[in-house]
CSV table of C-alpha atoms in Angstrom, one decimal:
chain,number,residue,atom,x,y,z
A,574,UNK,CA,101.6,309.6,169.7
A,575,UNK,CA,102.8,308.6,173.0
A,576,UNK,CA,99.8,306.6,173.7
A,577,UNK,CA,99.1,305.0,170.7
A,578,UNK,CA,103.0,303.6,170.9
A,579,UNK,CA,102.0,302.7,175.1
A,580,UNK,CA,99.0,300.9,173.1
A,581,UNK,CA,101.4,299.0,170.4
A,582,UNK,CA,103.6,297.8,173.4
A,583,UNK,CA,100.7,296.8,174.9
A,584,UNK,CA,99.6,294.9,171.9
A,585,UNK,CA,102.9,293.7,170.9
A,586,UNK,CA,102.9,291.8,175.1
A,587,UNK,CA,99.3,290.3,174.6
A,588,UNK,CA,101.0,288.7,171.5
A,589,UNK,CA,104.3,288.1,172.4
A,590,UNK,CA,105.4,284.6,174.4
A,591,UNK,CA,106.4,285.3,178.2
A,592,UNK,CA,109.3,283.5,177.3
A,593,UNK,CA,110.3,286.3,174.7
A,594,UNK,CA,109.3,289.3,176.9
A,595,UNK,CA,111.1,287.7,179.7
A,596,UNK,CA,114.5,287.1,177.6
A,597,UNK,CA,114.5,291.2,176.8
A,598,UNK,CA,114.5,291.9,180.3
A,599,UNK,CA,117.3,289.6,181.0
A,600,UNK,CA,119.0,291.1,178.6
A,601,UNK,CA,118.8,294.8,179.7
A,602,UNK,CA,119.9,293.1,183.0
A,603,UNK,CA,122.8,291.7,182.0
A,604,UNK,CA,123.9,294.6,179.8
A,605,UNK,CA,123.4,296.6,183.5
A,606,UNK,CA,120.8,298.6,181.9
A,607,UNK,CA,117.6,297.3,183.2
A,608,UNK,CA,116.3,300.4,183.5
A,609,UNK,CA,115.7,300.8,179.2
A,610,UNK,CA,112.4,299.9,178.5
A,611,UNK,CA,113.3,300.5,174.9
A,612,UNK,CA,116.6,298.0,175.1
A,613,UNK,CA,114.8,295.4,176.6
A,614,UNK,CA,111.5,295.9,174.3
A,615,UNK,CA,114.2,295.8,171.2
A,616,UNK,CA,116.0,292.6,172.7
A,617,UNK,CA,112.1,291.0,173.5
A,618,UNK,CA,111.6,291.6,169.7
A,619,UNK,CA,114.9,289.8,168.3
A,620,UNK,CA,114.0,286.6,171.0
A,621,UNK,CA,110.5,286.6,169.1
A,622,UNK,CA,111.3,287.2,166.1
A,623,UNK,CA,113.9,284.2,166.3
A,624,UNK,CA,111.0,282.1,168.1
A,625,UNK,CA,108.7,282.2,165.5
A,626,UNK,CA,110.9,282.5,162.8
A,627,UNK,CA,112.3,279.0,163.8
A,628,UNK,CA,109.4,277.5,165.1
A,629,UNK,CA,111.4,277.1,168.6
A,630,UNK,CA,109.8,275.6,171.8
A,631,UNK,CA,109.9,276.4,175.0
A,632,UNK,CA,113.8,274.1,175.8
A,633,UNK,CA,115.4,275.8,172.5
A,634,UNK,CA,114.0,279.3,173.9
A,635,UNK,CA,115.6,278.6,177.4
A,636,UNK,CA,118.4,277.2,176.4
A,637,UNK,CA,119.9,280.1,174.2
A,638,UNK,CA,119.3,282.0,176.7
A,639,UNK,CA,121.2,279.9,179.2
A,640,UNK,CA,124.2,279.8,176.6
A,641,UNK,CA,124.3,283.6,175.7
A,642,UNK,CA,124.0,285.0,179.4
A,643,UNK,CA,128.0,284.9,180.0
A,644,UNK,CA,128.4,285.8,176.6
A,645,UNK,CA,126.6,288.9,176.6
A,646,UNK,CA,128.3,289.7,180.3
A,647,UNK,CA,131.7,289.2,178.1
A,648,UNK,CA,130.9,291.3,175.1
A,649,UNK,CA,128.5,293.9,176.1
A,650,UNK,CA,127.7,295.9,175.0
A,651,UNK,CA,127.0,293.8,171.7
A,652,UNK,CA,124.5,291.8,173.1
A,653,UNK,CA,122.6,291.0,169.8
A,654,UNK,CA,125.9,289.1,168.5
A,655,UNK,CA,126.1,287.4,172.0
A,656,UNK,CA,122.6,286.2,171.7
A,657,UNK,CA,123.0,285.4,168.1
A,658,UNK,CA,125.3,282.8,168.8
A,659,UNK,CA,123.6,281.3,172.6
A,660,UNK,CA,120.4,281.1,170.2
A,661,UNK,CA,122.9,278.4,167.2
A,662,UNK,CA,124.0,276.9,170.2
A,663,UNK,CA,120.6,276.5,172.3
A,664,UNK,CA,118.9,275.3,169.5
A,665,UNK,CA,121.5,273.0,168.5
A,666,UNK,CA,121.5,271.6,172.1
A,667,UNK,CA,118.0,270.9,171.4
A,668,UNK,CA,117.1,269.9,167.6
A,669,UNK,CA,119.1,267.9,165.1
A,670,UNK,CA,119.6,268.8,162.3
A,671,UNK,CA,120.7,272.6,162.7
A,672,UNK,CA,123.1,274.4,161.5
A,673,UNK,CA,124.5,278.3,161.3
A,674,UNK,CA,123.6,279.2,158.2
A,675,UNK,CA,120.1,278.5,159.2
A,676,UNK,CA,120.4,282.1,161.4
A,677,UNK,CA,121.5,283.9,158.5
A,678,UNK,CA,118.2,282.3,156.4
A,679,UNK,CA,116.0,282.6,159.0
A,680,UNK,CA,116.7,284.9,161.6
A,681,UNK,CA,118.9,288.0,160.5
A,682,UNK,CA,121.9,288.9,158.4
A,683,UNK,CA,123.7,291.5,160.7
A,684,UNK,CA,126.3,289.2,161.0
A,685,UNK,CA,128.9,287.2,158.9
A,686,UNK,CA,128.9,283.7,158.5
A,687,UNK,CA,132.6,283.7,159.7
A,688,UNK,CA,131.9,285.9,162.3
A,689,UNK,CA,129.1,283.2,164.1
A,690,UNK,CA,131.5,280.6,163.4
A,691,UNK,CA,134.5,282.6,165.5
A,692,UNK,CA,132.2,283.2,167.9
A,693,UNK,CA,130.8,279.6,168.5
A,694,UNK,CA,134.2,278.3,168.9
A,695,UNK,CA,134.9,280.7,171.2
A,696,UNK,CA,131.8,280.0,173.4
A,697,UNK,CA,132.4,276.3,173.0
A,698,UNK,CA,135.8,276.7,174.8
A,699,UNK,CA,134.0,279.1,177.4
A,700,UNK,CA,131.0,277.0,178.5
A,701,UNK,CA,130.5,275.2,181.5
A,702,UNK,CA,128.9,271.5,180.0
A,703,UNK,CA,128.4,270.2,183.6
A,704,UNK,CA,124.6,269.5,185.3
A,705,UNK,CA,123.1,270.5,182.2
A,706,UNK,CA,119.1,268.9,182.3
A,707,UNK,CA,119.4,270.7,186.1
A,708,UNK,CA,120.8,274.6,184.4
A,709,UNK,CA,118.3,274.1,181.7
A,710,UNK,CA,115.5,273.7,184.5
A,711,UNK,CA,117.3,276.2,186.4
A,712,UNK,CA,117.0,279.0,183.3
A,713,UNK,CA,113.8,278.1,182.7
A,714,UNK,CA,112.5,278.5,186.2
A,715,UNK,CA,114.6,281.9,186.2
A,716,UNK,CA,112.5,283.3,182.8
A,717,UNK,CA,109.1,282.4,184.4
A,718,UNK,CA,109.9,284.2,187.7
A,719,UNK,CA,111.0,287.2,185.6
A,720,UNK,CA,108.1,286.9,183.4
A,721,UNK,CA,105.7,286.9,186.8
A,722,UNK,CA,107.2,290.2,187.6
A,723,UNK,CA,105.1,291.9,185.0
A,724,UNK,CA,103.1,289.5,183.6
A,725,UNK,CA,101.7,289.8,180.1
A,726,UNK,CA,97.7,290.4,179.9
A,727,UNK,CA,95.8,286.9,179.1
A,728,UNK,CA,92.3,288.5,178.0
A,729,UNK,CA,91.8,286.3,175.6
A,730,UNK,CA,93.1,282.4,174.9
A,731,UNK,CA,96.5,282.0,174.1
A,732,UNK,CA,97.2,279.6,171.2
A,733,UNK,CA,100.1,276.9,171.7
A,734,UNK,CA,102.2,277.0,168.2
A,735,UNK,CA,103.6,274.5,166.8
A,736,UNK,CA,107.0,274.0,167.1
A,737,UNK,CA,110.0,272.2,164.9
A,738,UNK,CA,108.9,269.1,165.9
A,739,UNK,CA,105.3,269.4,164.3
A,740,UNK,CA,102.0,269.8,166.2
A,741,UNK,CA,102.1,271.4,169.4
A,742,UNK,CA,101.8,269.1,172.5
A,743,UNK,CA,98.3,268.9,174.5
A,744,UNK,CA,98.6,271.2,177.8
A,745,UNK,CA,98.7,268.8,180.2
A,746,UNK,CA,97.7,270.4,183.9
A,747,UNK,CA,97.3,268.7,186.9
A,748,UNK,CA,95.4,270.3,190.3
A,749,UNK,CA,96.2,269.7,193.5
A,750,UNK,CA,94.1,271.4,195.8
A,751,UNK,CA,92.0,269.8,199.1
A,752,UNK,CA,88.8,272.5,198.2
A,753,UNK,CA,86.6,271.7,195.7
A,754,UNK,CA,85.9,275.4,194.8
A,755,UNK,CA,89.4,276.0,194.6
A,756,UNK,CA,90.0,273.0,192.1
A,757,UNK,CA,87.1,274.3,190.0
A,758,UNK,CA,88.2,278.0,190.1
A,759,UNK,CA,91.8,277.1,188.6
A,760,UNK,CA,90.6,274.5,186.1
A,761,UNK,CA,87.9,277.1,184.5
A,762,UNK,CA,90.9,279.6,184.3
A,763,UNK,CA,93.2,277.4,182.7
A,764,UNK,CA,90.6,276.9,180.1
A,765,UNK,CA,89.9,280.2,179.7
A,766,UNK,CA,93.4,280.3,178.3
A,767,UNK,CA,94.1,277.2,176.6
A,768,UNK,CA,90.2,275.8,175.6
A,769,UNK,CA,91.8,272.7,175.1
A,770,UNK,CA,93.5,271.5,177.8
A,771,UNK,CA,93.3,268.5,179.6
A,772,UNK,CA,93.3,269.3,183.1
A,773,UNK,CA,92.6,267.0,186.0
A,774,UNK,CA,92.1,267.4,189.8
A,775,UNK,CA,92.8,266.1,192.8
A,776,UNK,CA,93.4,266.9,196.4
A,777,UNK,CA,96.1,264.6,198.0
A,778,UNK,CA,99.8,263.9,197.7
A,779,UNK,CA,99.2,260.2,197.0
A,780,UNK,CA,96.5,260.8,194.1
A,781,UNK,CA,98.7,263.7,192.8
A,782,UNK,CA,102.1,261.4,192.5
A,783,UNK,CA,100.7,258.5,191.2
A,784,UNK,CA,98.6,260.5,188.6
A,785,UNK,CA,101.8,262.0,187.4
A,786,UNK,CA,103.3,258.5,187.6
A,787,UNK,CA,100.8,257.1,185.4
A,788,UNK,CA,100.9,260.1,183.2
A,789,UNK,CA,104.3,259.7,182.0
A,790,UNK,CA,103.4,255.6,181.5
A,791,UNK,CA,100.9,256.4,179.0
A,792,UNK,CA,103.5,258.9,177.1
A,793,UNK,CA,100.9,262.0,178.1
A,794,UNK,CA,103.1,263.5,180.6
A,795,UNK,CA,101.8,266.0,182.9
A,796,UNK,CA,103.2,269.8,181.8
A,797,UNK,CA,101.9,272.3,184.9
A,798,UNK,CA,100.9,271.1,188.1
A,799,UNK,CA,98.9,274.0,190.5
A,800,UNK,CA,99.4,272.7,194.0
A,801,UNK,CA,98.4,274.0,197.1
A,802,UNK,CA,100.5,274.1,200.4
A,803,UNK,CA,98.0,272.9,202.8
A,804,UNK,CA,96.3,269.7,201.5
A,805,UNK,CA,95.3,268.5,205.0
A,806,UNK,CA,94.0,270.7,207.8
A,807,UNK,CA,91.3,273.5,207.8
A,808,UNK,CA,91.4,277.3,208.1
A,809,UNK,CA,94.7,277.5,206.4
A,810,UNK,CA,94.8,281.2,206.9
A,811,UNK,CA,95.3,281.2,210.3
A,812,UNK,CA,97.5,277.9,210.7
A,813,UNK,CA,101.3,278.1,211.6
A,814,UNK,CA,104.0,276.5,209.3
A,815,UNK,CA,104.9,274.5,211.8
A,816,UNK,CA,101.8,273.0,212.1
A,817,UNK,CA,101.5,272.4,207.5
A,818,UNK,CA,104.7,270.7,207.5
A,819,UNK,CA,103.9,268.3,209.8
A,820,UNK,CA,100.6,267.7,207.9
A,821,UNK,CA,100.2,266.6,204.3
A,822,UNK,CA,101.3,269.3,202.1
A,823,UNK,CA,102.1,271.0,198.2
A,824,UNK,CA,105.7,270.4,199.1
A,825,UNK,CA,105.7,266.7,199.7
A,826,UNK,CA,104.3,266.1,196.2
A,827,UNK,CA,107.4,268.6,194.8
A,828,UNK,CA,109.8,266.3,196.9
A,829,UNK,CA,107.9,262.6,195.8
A,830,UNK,CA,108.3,264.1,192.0
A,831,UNK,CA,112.2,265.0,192.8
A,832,UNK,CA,112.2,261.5,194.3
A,833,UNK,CA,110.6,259.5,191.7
A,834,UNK,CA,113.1,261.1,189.2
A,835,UNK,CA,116.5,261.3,190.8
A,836,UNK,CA,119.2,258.6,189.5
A,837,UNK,CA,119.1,256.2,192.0
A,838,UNK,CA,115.3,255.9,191.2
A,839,UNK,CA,114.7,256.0,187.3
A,840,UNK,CA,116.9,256.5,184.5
A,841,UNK,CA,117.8,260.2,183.5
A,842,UNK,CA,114.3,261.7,182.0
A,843,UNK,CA,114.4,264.4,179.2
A,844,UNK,CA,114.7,268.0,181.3
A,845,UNK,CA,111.6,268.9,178.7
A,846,UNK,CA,109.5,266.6,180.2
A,847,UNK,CA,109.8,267.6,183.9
A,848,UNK,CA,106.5,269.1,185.3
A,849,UNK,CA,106.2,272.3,186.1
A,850,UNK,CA,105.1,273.1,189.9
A,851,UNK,CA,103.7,275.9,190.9
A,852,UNK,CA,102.7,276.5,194.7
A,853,UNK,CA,99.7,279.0,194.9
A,854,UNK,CA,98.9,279.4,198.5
A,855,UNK,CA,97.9,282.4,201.2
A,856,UNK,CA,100.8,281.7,202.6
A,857,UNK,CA,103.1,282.4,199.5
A,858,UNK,CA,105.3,285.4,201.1
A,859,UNK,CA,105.4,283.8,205.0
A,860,UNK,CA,107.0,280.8,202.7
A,861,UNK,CA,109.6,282.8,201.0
A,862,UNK,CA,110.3,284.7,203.8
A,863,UNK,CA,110.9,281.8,205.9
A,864,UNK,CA,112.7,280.2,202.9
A,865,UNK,CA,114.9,283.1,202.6
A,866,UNK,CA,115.9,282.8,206.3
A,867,UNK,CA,116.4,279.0,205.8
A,868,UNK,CA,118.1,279.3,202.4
A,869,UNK,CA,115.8,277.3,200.5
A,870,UNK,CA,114.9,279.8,198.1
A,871,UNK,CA,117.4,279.6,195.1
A,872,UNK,CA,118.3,282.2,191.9
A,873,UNK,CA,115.9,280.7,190.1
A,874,UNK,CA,113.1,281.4,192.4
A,875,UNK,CA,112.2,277.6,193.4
A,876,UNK,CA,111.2,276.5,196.9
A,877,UNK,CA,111.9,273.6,198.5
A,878,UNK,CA,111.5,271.7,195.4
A,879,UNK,CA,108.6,273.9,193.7
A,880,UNK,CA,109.7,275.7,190.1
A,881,UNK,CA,107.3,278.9,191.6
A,882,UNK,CA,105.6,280.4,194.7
A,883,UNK,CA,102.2,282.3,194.2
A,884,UNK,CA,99.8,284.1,196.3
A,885,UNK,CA,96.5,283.0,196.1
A,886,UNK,CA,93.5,284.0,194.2
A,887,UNK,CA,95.4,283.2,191.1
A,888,UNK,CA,95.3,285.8,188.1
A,889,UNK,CA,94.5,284.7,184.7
A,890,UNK,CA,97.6,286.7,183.6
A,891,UNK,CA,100.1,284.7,185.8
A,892,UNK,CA,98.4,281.7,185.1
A,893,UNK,CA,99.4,282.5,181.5
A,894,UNK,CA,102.7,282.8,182.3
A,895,UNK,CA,102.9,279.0,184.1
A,896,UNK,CA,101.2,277.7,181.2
A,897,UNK,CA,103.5,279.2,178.8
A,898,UNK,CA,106.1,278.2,180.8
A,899,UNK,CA,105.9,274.9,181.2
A,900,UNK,CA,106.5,273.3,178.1
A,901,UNK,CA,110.4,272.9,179.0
């Protein structure tokens, strides 16, 4: 019996978004009980169940979670109410049109109509309304990096649903990378997972930004980008830091992107549509040990501009997770 229910939970992750998965484990964090596997299985299933049962993408799903976390802190240990109402509000923040008695029709009738409407004012007082496209980034960055702790398995494609606002987007994925077999490598595994995928490669900073550039000029903006950290010199391996920052490098296209899109630069953009970057490197932990020193590594998990910090090779079931993770 035991391992037929190890081989449902297995199931149940191939199936379930990493956005969902990761949400449960936040949850058991934040009720101080991370240690649950059941609670935070139980929470992962409510997220789901509310994702699909509302047709939510990825900004509604990051968003209620950014809304409930100081609500569950404050009322644990009824984290499914606390939830309940960050998911009206996250999807309210989000989609037009919504309303509370859409939760009791769609998502679960455990609680009053009354009660979500106490609670909503109550968290409307609460909340914090300042830097919001930069928390929403922030939260999403945070569920990927959680996600990447125990990634789900990506065997087999993963299909992009659609979402409240009809047909799901094209995965857009951009490759930075200055080897060719490299390049190759990650666009044949981004396939493998989403068969139809646009995916483009290149191998230098200036290529990289003005693809994205143009990108968001024809209205096909760029969703994941996979970037190396040394686009310049050879043997990479064995090269210091030092030497990589003062070359060409991943983090100069992460810092041209911030760039581009900070206020004094272009109007405000839609926090939906800001690239994902991912740096996928040998050098991934001398980076985030050297960030850590510096402080450049923040709560979310970002470096020095980049949303995530890989090692190289790449597995398909992180890869999964990026993908899945960058439709905020």
């Amino acid at each position: 019996r035991k391992a037929a229910q190890a081989s449902d939970l297995e199931t149940d992750r191939q199936t379930m978004h990493s956005h969902s998965i990761a949400s449960g484990l936040a949850i058991a964090r934040l009720v101080d009980n991370p240690d649950d596997p059941h609670l935070a299985q139980e929470a992962a299933d409510f997220v789901e169940h509310a994702r699909t049962r509302l047709a939510l993408d990825n900004s509604a799903v990051t968003c209620a979670m950014m809304f409930s976390q100081p609500l569950i802190k404050m009322w644990v240990p009824h984290w499914k109410f606390a939830y309940t109402v960050g998911l009206a509000m996250g999807v309210k923040f989000t989609t037009e049109g919504f309303f509370l008695i859409d939760i009791l029709e769609h998502v679960t009738q455990e609680f009053t109509l009354e009660c979500l409407k106490a609670g909503e004012a109550l968290a409307l007082e609460l909340f914090d309304w300042t830097s919001m496209n930069q928390r929403c980034r922030d939260f999403r960055n945070a569920l990927v990096s959680v996600a990447l702790e125990s990634p789900p398995s990506a065997r087999r494609p993963v299909p992009n649903m659609p979402t409240q606002f009809g047909p799901p987007p094209i995965d857009h994925v951009l490759i930075v990378d200055d080897s060719q077999i490299v390049r190759d490598l990650h666009e044949q595994l981004v396939l493998q997972i989403r068969p139809g995928a646009h995916v483009h490669c290149t191998e230098s900073v200036a290529d990289a930004v003005a693809y994205v550039q143009q990108s968001d000029e024809r209205d096909d903006p760029v969703r994941l980008i996979l970037l190396d950290l040394n686009l310049s010199l050879p043997d990479a391996s064995s090269t210091r830091l030092e030497d990589i920052f003062g070359s060409p490098n991943g983090f100069d296209v992460a810092f041209a992107l911030d760039e581009a899109e900070s206020p004094d630069n272009a109007p405000a953009q839609d926090f939906r549509f800001k690239p994902f970057v991912a740096m996928v490197s040998y050098l991934a932990d001398t980076v985030t040990e050297q960030g850590m020193v510096d402080g450049m590594v923040k709560p979310d998990g970002s470096v020095r501009g980049c949303d995530a910090l890989l090692p190289k090779p790449l597995t398909l079931d992180s890869l999964r997770v990026l993908i899945e993770g960058c439709g905020v």
